[in-house]
mmCIF file of C-alpha atoms and ligand atoms in Angstrom:
data_model
loop_
_atom_site.group_PDB
_atom_site.id
_atom_site.type_symbol
_atom_site.label_atom_id
_atom_site.label_comp_id
_atom_site.label_asym_id
_atom_site.label_seq_id
_atom_site.Cartn_x
_atom_site.Cartn_y
_atom_site.Cartn_z
ATOM 1 C CA MET A 1 -70.047 1.014 71.292
ATOM 2 C CA ASP A 2 -73.137 -1.146 71.765
ATOM 3 C CA ASP A 3 -75.069 -2.962 69.024
ATOM 4 C CA HIS A 4 -77.731 -0.276 68.869
ATOM 5 C CA GLN A 5 -75.137 2.435 68.194
ATOM 6 C CA PHE A 6 -73.402 0.205 65.664
ATOM 7 C CA ALA A 7 -76.749 -0.409 63.912
ATOM 8 C CA LEU A 8 -77.235 3.365 63.670
ATOM 9 C CA LEU A 9 -73.844 3.692 62.004
ATOM 10 C CA LEU A 10 -74.583 0.837 59.570
ATOM 11 C CA ALA A 11 -77.937 2.384 58.649
ATOM 12 C CA HIS A 12 -76.256 5.748 58.072
ATOM 13 C CA MET A 13 -73.628 4.177 55.786
ATOM 14 C CA LYS A 14 -76.239 1.970 54.074
ATOM 15 C CA TYR A 15 -74.351 -1.144 55.163
ATOM 16 C CA SER A 16 -76.068 -4.433 55.921
ATOM 17 C CA TRP A 17 -76.480 -5.574 59.538
ATOM 18 C CA GLN A 18 -76.540 -9.193 58.409
ATOM 19 C CA GLY A 19 -73.227 -8.755 56.564
ATOM 20 C CA PHE A 20 -71.442 -7.155 59.523
ATOM 21 C CA ARG A 21 -73.066 -9.264 62.257
ATOM 22 C CA LYS A 22 -70.284 -11.823 62.652
ATOM 23 C CA VAL A 23 -67.392 -9.364 62.272
ATOM 24 C CA ARG A 24 -68.857 -6.511 64.296
ATOM 25 C CA LYS A 25 -66.518 -6.864 67.287
ATOM 26 C CA GLY A 26 -63.371 -6.031 65.304
ATOM 27 C CA VAL A 27 -65.078 -3.352 63.188
ATOM 28 C CA LYS A 28 -66.496 -1.640 66.283
ATOM 29 C CA LYS A 29 -63.003 -1.511 67.801
ATOM 30 C CA ARG A 30 -61.588 0.245 64.727
ATOM 31 C CA VAL A 31 -64.504 2.685 64.586
ATOM 32 C CA VAL A 32 -64.100 3.574 68.273
ATOM 33 C CA ARG A 33 -60.383 4.214 67.702
ATOM 34 C CA HIS A 34 -61.270 6.462 64.757
ATOM 35 C CA MET A 35 -63.852 8.328 66.880
ATOM 36 C CA GLN A 36 -61.210 8.950 69.542
ATOM 37 C CA GLU A 37 -58.653 10.135 66.989
ATOM 38 C CA ILE A 38 -61.009 12.803 65.656
ATOM 39 C CA GLY A 39 -62.413 13.745 69.087
ATOM 40 C CA CYS A 40 -65.960 12.420 68.758
ATOM 41 C CA ARG A 41 -67.375 11.477 72.142
ATOM 42 C CA ASP A 42 -70.500 9.674 71.043
ATOM 43 C CA ILE A 43 -72.151 8.130 67.997
ATOM 44 C CA ASP A 44 -74.327 11.186 67.314
ATOM 45 C CA ALA A 45 -71.267 13.432 67.073
ATOM 46 C CA TYR A 46 -69.587 10.853 64.820
ATOM 47 C CA LEU A 47 -72.592 10.578 62.479
ATOM 48 C CA GLN A 48 -72.679 14.365 62.311
ATOM 49 C CA ARG A 49 -68.972 14.530 61.333
ATOM 50 C CA ILE A 50 -69.416 11.827 58.705
ATOM 51 C CA SER A 51 -72.298 13.784 57.199
ATOM 52 C CA VAL A 52 -70.366 17.014 56.773
ATOM 53 C CA ASP A 53 -66.741 15.986 56.289
ATOM 54 C CA LYS A 54 -65.939 13.914 53.192
ATOM 55 C CA ALA A 55 -62.438 12.971 54.394
ATOM 56 C CA VAL A 56 -63.787 11.704 57.733
ATOM 57 C CA ARG A 57 -66.428 9.693 55.913
ATOM 58 C CA ALA A 58 -63.808 8.184 53.590
ATOM 59 C CA GLU A 59 -61.671 7.194 56.586
ATOM 60 C CA CYS A 60 -64.729 5.689 58.278
ATOM 61 C CA GLU A 61 -65.364 3.599 55.133
ATOM 62 C CA ARG A 62 -61.770 2.390 55.214
ATOM 63 C CA VAL A 63 -61.775 1.448 58.898
ATOM 64 C CA MET A 64 -65.009 -0.468 58.355
ATOM 65 C CA THR A 65 -63.599 -2.633 55.563
ATOM 66 C CA VAL A 66 -63.333 -6.314 56.386
ATOM 67 C CA SER A 67 -60.299 -7.896 54.779
ATOM 68 C CA ILE A 68 -60.711 -11.572 55.602
ATOM 69 C CA SER A 69 -59.528 -13.744 52.722
ATOM 70 C CA ARG A 70 -57.489 -16.853 52.045
ATOM 71 C CA PHE A 71 -55.974 -18.749 49.138
ATOM 72 C CA PHE A 72 -58.395 -20.958 47.191
ATOM 73 C CA ARG A 73 -61.293 -19.914 49.437
ATOM 74 C CA ASP A 74 -64.256 -22.071 48.337
ATOM 75 C CA ARG A 75 -62.306 -24.878 46.709
ATOM 76 C CA GLN A 76 -65.272 -26.096 44.664
ATOM 77 C CA MET A 77 -65.444 -22.829 42.749
ATOM 78 C CA TRP A 78 -61.743 -23.113 41.852
ATOM 79 C CA GLU A 79 -62.285 -26.700 40.692
ATOM 80 C CA ILE A 80 -65.084 -25.575 38.368
ATOM 81 C CA LEU A 81 -62.889 -22.762 37.091
ATOM 82 C CA GLU A 82 -60.098 -25.196 36.303
ATOM 83 C CA ALA A 83 -62.352 -27.824 34.716
ATOM 84 C CA ARG A 84 -64.811 -25.657 32.787
ATOM 85 C CA VAL A 85 -63.552 -22.099 32.343
ATOM 86 C CA LEU A 86 -59.789 -22.219 31.799
ATOM 87 C CA PRO A 87 -59.902 -24.832 28.968
ATOM 88 C CA ASP A 88 -61.876 -22.388 26.793
ATOM 89 C CA LEU A 89 -59.892 -19.311 27.734
ATOM 90 C CA VAL A 90 -56.536 -20.914 27.078
ATOM 91 C CA LYS A 91 -57.490 -21.880 23.517
ATOM 92 C CA ARG A 92 -58.192 -18.300 22.559
ATOM 93 C CA ASP A 93 -55.673 -16.882 20.137
ATOM 94 C CA GLY A 94 -54.679 -13.282 19.820
ATOM 95 C CA SER A 95 -56.193 -11.165 22.538
ATOM 96 C CA ALA A 96 -55.210 -11.307 26.205
ATOM 97 C CA VAL A 97 -57.408 -12.883 28.872
ATOM 98 C CA ARG A 98 -58.577 -10.009 31.055
ATOM 99 C CA VAL A 99 -59.443 -10.517 34.730
ATOM 100 C CA TRP A 100 -60.555 -7.955 37.332
ATOM 101 C CA PHE A 101 -60.385 -8.751 41.049
ATOM 102 C CA ALA A 102 -62.774 -6.275 42.704
ATOM 103 C CA GLY A 103 -62.226 -5.953 46.453
ATOM 104 C CA CYS A 104 -59.067 -8.065 46.307
ATOM 105 C CA ALA A 105 -58.053 -7.722 50.005
ATOM 106 C CA GLY A 106 -54.416 -8.871 50.429
ATOM 107 C CA GLY A 107 -54.218 -10.469 46.969
ATOM 108 C CA GLU A 108 -54.984 -14.043 48.063
ATOM 109 C CA GLU A 109 -57.686 -14.459 45.407
ATOM 110 C CA LEU A 110 -55.600 -12.991 42.602
ATOM 111 C CA TYR A 111 -52.561 -15.121 43.387
ATOM 112 C CA SER A 112 -54.777 -18.221 43.644
ATOM 113 C CA PHE A 113 -56.042 -17.532 40.140
ATOM 114 C CA ARG A 114 -52.539 -16.975 38.825
ATOM 115 C CA ILE A 115 -51.248 -20.201 40.378
ATOM 116 C CA LEU A 116 -54.128 -22.106 38.778
ATOM 117 C CA TRP A 117 -53.529 -20.416 35.425
ATOM 118 C CA GLU A 118 -49.749 -20.942 35.373
ATOM 119 C CA ASN A 119 -50.195 -24.593 36.256
ATOM 120 C CA PHE A 120 -52.861 -25.045 33.639
ATOM 121 C CA VAL A 121 -51.042 -23.359 30.752
ATOM 122 C CA ALA A 122 -47.865 -25.315 31.475
ATOM 123 C CA GLY A 123 -49.563 -28.152 29.574
ATOM 124 C CA TYR A 124 -49.990 -26.051 26.409
ATOM 125 C CA LYS A 125 -47.458 -24.971 23.778
ATOM 126 C CA THR A 126 -48.805 -21.435 23.668
ATOM 127 C CA ALA A 127 -51.207 -19.531 25.857
ATOM 128 C CA PRO A 128 -52.810 -16.100 25.726
ATOM 129 C CA GLN A 129 -51.337 -13.290 27.777
ATOM 130 C CA LEU A 130 -52.989 -12.453 31.083
ATOM 131 C CA THR A 131 -54.083 -8.944 32.012
ATOM 132 C CA LEU A 132 -54.734 -8.779 35.756
ATOM 133 C CA ILE A 133 -56.266 -5.756 37.455
ATOM 134 C CA ALA A 134 -56.782 -5.863 41.218
ATOM 135 C CA THR A 135 -58.693 -3.143 43.044
ATOM 136 C CA ASP A 136 -59.664 -2.395 46.617
ATOM 137 C CA LEU A 137 -61.129 0.495 48.565
ATOM 138 C CA ASN A 138 -58.484 0.196 51.244
ATOM 139 C CA PRO A 139 -54.935 1.131 50.086
ATOM 140 C CA ALA A 140 -53.429 -0.764 53.047
ATOM 141 C CA ASN A 141 -54.753 -4.008 51.528
ATOM 142 C CA LEU A 142 -53.077 -3.285 48.201
ATOM 143 C CA GLU A 143 -49.776 -2.645 49.964
ATOM 144 C CA ARG A 144 -50.077 -6.016 51.739
ATOM 145 C CA ALA A 145 -50.860 -7.660 48.419
ATOM 146 C CA LYS A 146 -47.767 -6.157 46.801
ATOM 147 C CA ILE A 147 -45.577 -7.472 49.620
ATOM 148 C CA GLY A 148 -47.132 -10.927 49.233
ATOM 149 C CA CYS A 149 -46.384 -12.452 52.674
ATOM 150 C CA TYR A 150 -49.048 -14.511 54.421
ATOM 151 C CA PRO A 151 -49.623 -16.394 57.667
ATOM 152 C CA GLY A 152 -49.888 -20.176 57.408
ATOM 153 C CA GLY A 153 -53.644 -20.074 58.092
ATOM 154 C CA SER A 154 -54.374 -18.335 54.797
ATOM 155 C CA LEU A 155 -52.754 -21.235 52.956
ATOM 156 C CA ARG A 156 -54.860 -23.942 54.578
ATOM 157 C CA GLU A 157 -56.804 -24.691 51.370
ATOM 158 C CA VAL A 158 -53.715 -24.700 49.151
ATOM 159 C CA ASP A 159 -52.926 -28.007 47.510
ATOM 160 C CA GLU A 160 -49.582 -29.374 48.777
ATOM 161 C CA ARG A 161 -48.047 -29.476 45.270
ATOM 162 C CA PHE A 162 -48.940 -25.795 44.764
ATOM 163 C CA LYS A 163 -47.554 -24.925 48.180
ATOM 164 C CA ALA A 164 -44.182 -26.423 47.331
ATOM 165 C CA SER A 165 -43.911 -24.719 43.940
ATOM 166 C CA TRP A 166 -45.366 -21.276 44.558
ATOM 167 C CA PHE A 167 -44.578 -20.369 48.180
ATOM 168 C CA ALA A 168 -41.376 -20.025 50.177
ATOM 169 C CA GLN A 169 -41.526 -20.402 53.942
ATOM 170 C CA LYS A 170 -39.849 -17.342 55.484
ATOM 171 C CA LYS A 171 -40.550 -17.857 59.193
ATOM 172 C CA LYS A 172 -42.406 -20.404 61.303
ATOM 173 C CA ASN A 173 -45.760 -18.918 60.339
ATOM 174 C CA GLU A 174 -44.986 -16.799 57.282
ATOM 175 C CA TYR A 175 -45.022 -17.717 53.612
ATOM 176 C CA ALA A 176 -43.961 -15.533 50.696
ATOM 177 C CA ILE A 177 -45.534 -15.818 47.280
ATOM 178 C CA ALA A 178 -43.181 -16.645 44.365
ATOM 179 C CA PRO A 179 -42.014 -13.289 42.906
ATOM 180 C CA CYS A 180 -42.888 -14.333 39.317
ATOM 181 C CA LEU A 181 -46.580 -14.375 40.313
ATOM 182 C CA GLN A 182 -46.342 -10.692 41.189
ATOM 183 C CA GLU A 183 -45.193 -9.494 37.786
ATOM 184 C CA GLY A 184 -47.321 -7.244 35.603
ATOM 185 C CA ILE A 185 -50.300 -6.804 37.952
ATOM 186 C CA SER A 186 -52.097 -3.462 38.023
ATOM 187 C CA TRP A 187 -53.109 -2.638 41.631
ATOM 188 C CA GLN A 188 -55.551 0.273 41.978
ATOM 189 C CA VAL A 189 -57.494 1.980 44.745
ATOM 190 C CA HIS A 190 -61.112 1.774 43.623
ATOM 191 C CA ASP A 191 -64.558 2.138 45.191
ATOM 192 C CA LEU A 192 -67.109 -0.290 43.784
ATOM 193 C CA ILE A 193 -69.941 1.990 44.856
ATOM 194 C CA THR A 194 -68.814 5.222 43.243
ATOM 195 C CA ASP A 195 -66.010 4.659 40.733
ATOM 196 C CA PRO A 196 -66.243 3.620 37.081
ATOM 197 C CA PRO A 197 -64.722 0.180 36.393
ATOM 198 C CA PRO A 198 -60.929 0.088 35.945
ATOM 199 C CA GLY A 199 -61.262 -1.210 32.381
ATOM 200 C CA GLU A 200 -63.617 -2.973 29.997
ATOM 201 C CA ALA A 201 -64.183 -6.229 28.142
ATOM 202 C CA PHE A 202 -63.127 -8.356 31.118
ATOM 203 C CA ASP A 203 -63.430 -12.105 30.620
ATOM 204 C CA ILE A 204 -63.783 -12.694 34.364
ATOM 205 C CA VAL A 205 -64.675 -10.413 37.256
ATOM 206 C CA PHE A 206 -64.151 -11.744 40.770
ATOM 207 C CA MET A 207 -66.481 -9.845 43.090
ATOM 208 C CA ARG A 208 -66.613 -12.129 46.088
ATOM 209 C CA ASN A 209 -67.527 -11.387 49.679
ATOM 210 C CA ASN A 210 -67.759 -7.630 49.456
ATOM 211 C CA LEU A 211 -70.477 -5.667 47.656
ATOM 212 C CA LEU A 212 -73.227 -8.285 48.005
ATOM 213 C CA THR A 213 -72.372 -9.064 51.625
ATOM 214 C CA TYR A 214 -71.741 -5.706 53.233
ATOM 215 C CA PHE A 215 -74.074 -3.264 51.471
ATOM 216 C CA GLN A 216 -77.821 -2.699 51.509
ATOM 217 C CA ALA A 217 -79.680 -3.636 48.316
ATOM 218 C CA GLU A 218 -80.272 -0.039 47.241
ATOM 219 C CA MET A 219 -76.490 0.566 47.147
ATOM 220 C CA ILE A 220 -75.831 -2.456 44.999
ATOM 221 C CA GLN A 221 -77.950 -1.769 41.926
ATOM 222 C CA LYS A 222 -75.788 0.821 40.156
ATOM 223 C CA SER A 223 -72.570 -1.090 40.921
ATOM 224 C CA ILE A 224 -73.932 -4.347 39.513
ATOM 225 C CA GLU A 225 -74.921 -2.482 36.369
ATOM 226 C CA ARG A 226 -71.414 -1.037 36.016
ATOM 227 C CA VAL A 227 -69.777 -4.429 36.574
ATOM 228 C CA ALA A 228 -72.025 -5.908 33.868
ATOM 229 C CA GLY A 229 -70.963 -3.108 31.540
ATOM 230 C CA ALA A 230 -67.290 -3.894 32.183
ATOM 231 C CA LEU A 231 -67.644 -7.570 31.207
ATOM 232 C CA ALA A 232 -67.135 -8.901 27.690
ATOM 233 C CA PRO A 233 -70.203 -10.589 26.144
ATOM 234 C CA ASP A 234 -70.644 -13.957 27.903
ATOM 235 C CA GLY A 235 -68.013 -12.900 30.476
ATOM 236 C CA PHE A 236 -67.990 -14.546 33.900
ATOM 237 C CA LEU A 237 -68.926 -12.867 37.179
ATOM 238 C CA ILE A 238 -67.885 -14.809 40.266
ATOM 239 C CA ILE A 239 -69.543 -14.022 43.579
ATOM 240 C CA GLY A 240 -69.001 -15.498 47.052
ATOM 241 C CA ALA A 241 -70.216 -19.032 47.774
ATOM 242 C CA LYS A 242 -72.560 -17.729 50.464
ATOM 243 C CA GLU A 243 -73.715 -14.682 48.512
ATOM 244 C CA GLU A 244 -76.915 -14.408 46.496
ATOM 245 C CA MET A 245 -77.391 -12.578 43.252
ATOM 246 C CA PRO A 246 -79.851 -9.762 43.973
ATOM 247 C CA GLU A 247 -82.840 -9.140 41.730
ATOM 248 C CA ALA A 248 -81.080 -6.114 40.260
ATOM 249 C CA GLY A 249 -78.314 -8.433 39.017
ATOM 250 C CA GLU A 250 -80.615 -11.056 37.491
ATOM 251 C CA VAL A 251 -81.354 -8.596 34.696
ATOM 252 C CA PHE A 252 -77.716 -8.755 33.591
ATOM 253 C CA PHE A 253 -76.517 -12.205 34.642
ATOM 254 C CA ARG A 254 -77.625 -15.814 34.437
ATOM 255 C CA GLN A 255 -76.401 -18.423 36.890
ATOM 256 C CA TRP A 256 -73.991 -20.763 35.125
ATOM 257 C CA ASP A 257 -72.582 -22.998 37.869
ATOM 258 C CA ARG A 258 -72.957 -22.399 41.609
ATOM 259 C CA CYS A 259 -71.578 -18.932 42.334
ATOM 260 C CA ILE A 260 -70.360 -18.419 38.762
ATOM 261 C CA TYR A 261 -72.607 -16.222 36.608
ATOM 262 C CA ARG A 262 -72.411 -15.206 32.948
ATOM 263 C CA LYS A 263 -73.342 -11.954 31.396
ATOM 264 C CA LYS A 264 -76.513 -12.365 29.378
ATOM 265 C CA GLY A 265 -76.395 -11.931 25.603
ATOM 266 C CA CYS A 266 -76.807 -8.318 24.497
ATOM 267 C CA GLN A 267 -80.202 -8.984 22.911
ATOM 268 C CA THR A 268 -81.660 -10.082 26.267
ATOM 269 C CA LEU A 269 -80.412 -7.041 28.199
ATOM 270 C CA PRO A 270 -82.852 -4.191 28.766
ATOM 271 C CA GLN A 271 -82.628 -1.533 26.077
ATOM 272 C CA PRO A 272 -81.784 1.983 27.268
ATOM 273 C CA LEU A 273 -84.782 4.315 27.355
ATOM 274 C CA PRO A 274 -85.013 6.606 24.336
ATOM 275 C CA ILE A 275 -83.617 10.087 24.962
ATOM 276 C CA GLY A 276 -86.270 12.331 26.474
ATOM 277 C CA CYS A 277 -88.043 9.579 28.475
HETATM 278 C C1 SAM B 301 -63.909 -9.882 52.924
HETATM 279 S S1 SAM B 301 -62.741 -9.201 51.789
HETATM 280 C C2 SAM B 301 -62.950 -10.313 50.426
HETATM 281 C C3 SAM B 301 -61.658 -10.547 49.692
HETATM 282 C C4 SAM B 301 -61.737 -11.503 48.518
HETATM 283 N N1 SAM B 301 -62.571 -10.973 47.469
HETATM 284 C C5 SAM B 301 -62.228 -12.856 48.955
HETATM 285 O O1 SAM B 301 -63.386 -13.190 48.713
HETATM 286 O O2 SAM B 301 -61.477 -13.613 49.559
HETATM 287 C C6 SAM B 301 -63.634 -7.749 51.238
HETATM 288 C C7 SAM B 301 -62.759 -6.747 50.501
HETATM 289 O O3 SAM B 301 -63.587 -5.786 49.844
HETATM 290 C C8 SAM B 301 -63.040 -4.497 50.020
HETATM 291 N N2 SAM B 301 -64.115 -3.490 49.894
HETATM 292 C C9 SAM B 301 -65.062 -3.173 50.793
HETATM 293 N N3 SAM B 301 -65.853 -2.203 50.312
HETATM 294 C C10 SAM B 301 -65.399 -1.909 49.065
HETATM 295 C C11 SAM B 301 -65.801 -0.994 48.064
HETATM 296 N N4 SAM B 301 -66.827 -0.165 48.245
HETATM 297 N N5 SAM B 301 -65.093 -0.953 46.916
HETATM 298 C C12 SAM B 301 -64.050 -1.784 46.721
HETATM 299 N N6 SAM B 301 -63.612 -2.684 47.626
HETATM 300 C C13 SAM B 301 -64.284 -2.740 48.795
HETATM 301 C C14 SAM B 301 -62.415 -4.536 51.408
HETATM 302 O O4 SAM B 301 -61.421 -3.557 51.594
HETATM 303 C C15 SAM B 301 -61.861 -5.959 51.461
HETATM 304 O O5 SAM B 301 -60.536 -6.009 51.009
#
């Protein structure tokens, strides 16, 4: 598959060329394998099948997912979280702290958060409960996350003291996450583009390196609106360090610190149009 054919596929799926540019080699390989499996000889035949067969389209979406992640990716964001976000959340009494990891890949981001949280609350007499919901379009990623075994490379940004306490080395290049970090997590297959959020009143939504990187702007608008609706007032939305908040998102979020945004107060959000407009 050449770049021109790949660009046709991206345009058809409303994916962003810029987002896929660096990872296109691997994605092309998986798409070509899928084309062969379903007997499509060229890109035109494939686009035709995607247009008429929902299951083929869904499989195409899955093979095109990019699952690159690692623990504590973008260290600075995690430092801000620890210094400025957790101190407030931990003081809350009563209700649980609710966090949604949208597009969680193999769970690296979720487990990073949990490690940070467990370490942080160890210094307090009491701490609120955590409700963790992790979603991804690709069920294979969720299965990997549940197993919780990772190559050494995905731990390269993990602080040595965390590494010793929260990981067990299984083989030369394989580390298993501490089983207590895996308790009580809700893992769900979920499509950010089409599905309603997996809950509401989230204190934090991690939506890093997926929607805003891989999709065209027109696909993003509705999803951003739904994510905003799923956040508690003043809740935090965290996007990737190299991602930009699109105009459609600026209506709902204000930048708080680097790639950490906060939901705007209800009075500043646009009012729904009166019925009949
Ligand atoms: C590059 S990984 C990012 C993982 C993690 N958020 C991080 O930043 O390290 C992108 C993840 O988004 C998922 N994804 C892609 N499209 C999605 C969609 N429409 N709905 C939900 N998840 C999606 C992919 O399966 C993949 O696991």
